Coordinates of C-alpha atoms in Angstrom, one line a residue:
X165 CA -5.1 7.0 8.2
X166 CA -1.7 8.6 7.8
X167 CA -0.4 5.2 6.8
X168 CA -2.8 5.2 3.9
X169 CA -1.3 8.5 2.8
X170 CA 2.2 7.2 3.1
X171 CA 1.2 4.3 0.9
X172 CA -0.1 6.7 -1.7
X173 CA 3.2 8.6 -1.6
X174 CA 5.2 5.3 -2.1
X175 CA 3.0 4.3 -5.0
X176 CA 3.4 7.8 -6.6
X177 CA 7.2 7.5 -6.3
X178 CA 7.1 4.1 -7.9
X179 CA 4.9 5.4 -10.7
X180 CA 7.7 7.9 -11.5
X181 CA 10.5 5.4 -11.2
X182 CA 9.3 1.7 -10.9
X183 CA 12.9 0.5 -11.0
X184 CA 14.1 2.4 -8.0
X185 CA 15.3 -0.4 -5.8
X186 CA 15.5 1.7 -2.6
X187 CA 11.9 2.8 -2.9
X188 CA 10.8 -0.7 -3.8
X189 CA 12.5 -2.2 -0.8
X190 CA 11.2 0.5 1.6
X191 CA 7.7 0.1 0.3
X192 CA 7.8 -3.7 0.7
X193 CA 9.1 -3.3 4.3
X194 CA 6.3 -0.7 5.0
X195 CA 3.6 -3.0 3.7
X196 CA 5.0 -5.9 5.7
X197 CA 4.8 -3.8 8.9
X198 CA 1.1 -3.0 8.4
X199 CA 0.1 -6.6 9.3
X200 CA -0.5 -7.8 12.9
X201 CA 2.7 -7.8 14.9
X202 CA 4.1 -5.0 12.7
X203 CA 5.3 -1.5 13.6
X204 CA 2.5 0.2 11.6
X205 CA -0.4 -2.1 12.6
X206 CA -3.7 -1.6 10.8
X207 CA -7.1 -3.1 11.4
X208 CA -6.8 -4.7 8.0
X209 CA -4.6 -4.9 5.0
X210 CA -3.8 -1.7 3.1
X211 CA -6.5 -0.8 0.6
X212 CA -4.1 -1.4 -2.3
X213 CA -4.3 -5.1 -1.4
X214 CA -8.0 -5.2 -2.2
X215 CA -7.5 -4.7 -5.9
X216 CA -5.4 -7.8 -6.2
X217 CA -7.5 -9.9 -3.9
X218 CA -10.5 -12.2 -4.7
X219 CA -13.9 -12.5 -3.1
X220 CA -14.0 -15.8 -1.2
X221 CA -17.6 -15.5 0.1
X222 CA -20.5 -13.1 0.1
X223 CA -23.8 -13.6 1.8
X224 CA -27.0 -11.4 1.8
X225 CA -26.9 -11.1 5.6
X226 CA -23.4 -9.7 5.4
X227 CA -24.7 -6.7 3.6
X228 CA -21.8 -4.7 2.1
X229 CA -19.1 -6.9 3.6
X230 CA -17.2 -9.5 1.6
X231 CA -14.7 -12.1 2.8
X232 CA -11.6 -11.7 0.7
X233 CA -8.3 -13.6 0.1
X234 CA -5.0 -12.1 -0.9
X235 CA -2.9 -14.7 -2.6
X236 CA 0.1 -12.4 -2.5
X237 CA 0.0 -11.8 1.2
X238 CA 3.5 -11.5 2.7
X239 CA 2.3 -12.8 6.1
X240 CA 1.3 -16.4 6.5
X241 CA -2.1 -16.8 8.1
X242 CA -3.2 -13.2 7.2
X243 CA -4.4 -14.0 3.6
X244 CA -8.1 -13.8 4.5
X245 CA -9.7 -10.5 5.4
X246 CA -13.0 -8.6 5.3
X247 CA -13.8 -5.8 3.0
X248 CA -16.6 -3.2 3.1
X249 CA -17.4 -2.1 -0.4
X250 CA -19.1 1.1 0.7
X251 CA -16.7 2.5 3.3
X252 CA -13.6 0.8 1.7
X253 CA -12.6 -0.4 5.2
X254 CA -10.6 -3.6 5.6
X255 CA -10.4 -5.8 8.7
X256 CA -8.7 -9.0 9.8
X257 CA -11.5 -9.5 12.3
X258 CA -15.0 -10.6 11.3
X259 CA -17.3 -7.6 11.6
X260 CA -19.6 -7.3 14.6
X261 CA -22.8 -8.1 12.8
X262 CA -25.2 -6.5 15.3
X263 CA -23.3 -3.2 14.8
X264 CA -23.4 -3.7 11.0
X265 CA -27.2 -4.1 11.1
X266 CA -27.7 -1.3 13.5
X267 CA -25.8 1.0 11.2
X268 CA -27.8 -0.1 8.2
X269 CA -31.1 0.5 10.0
X270 CA -30.0 4.0 10.9
X271 CA -29.1 4.7 7.2
X272 CA -32.5 3.4 6.0

């Protein structure tokens, strides 16, 4: 999760100077590289993407998981992702439902 920390630092720098073109460009490149095929590959999009995304689908059997869409996604074909509202995890891959339910049963 060091990449999440790096993202927070970029956002902090931008909050201090939102017109700094060097920081803006480096942040854009950093975010682009967090998608599949990128240098800083993550299991899902950065958490900051969740705030600007929309829920596409929710089902009771998906428990805390929602299917989301990021209309501002810089990578074609990576617009849709999964989001867990409890753990704040994101994933490009559909969750393994048997593990999701096993975890829920252990929590109960």
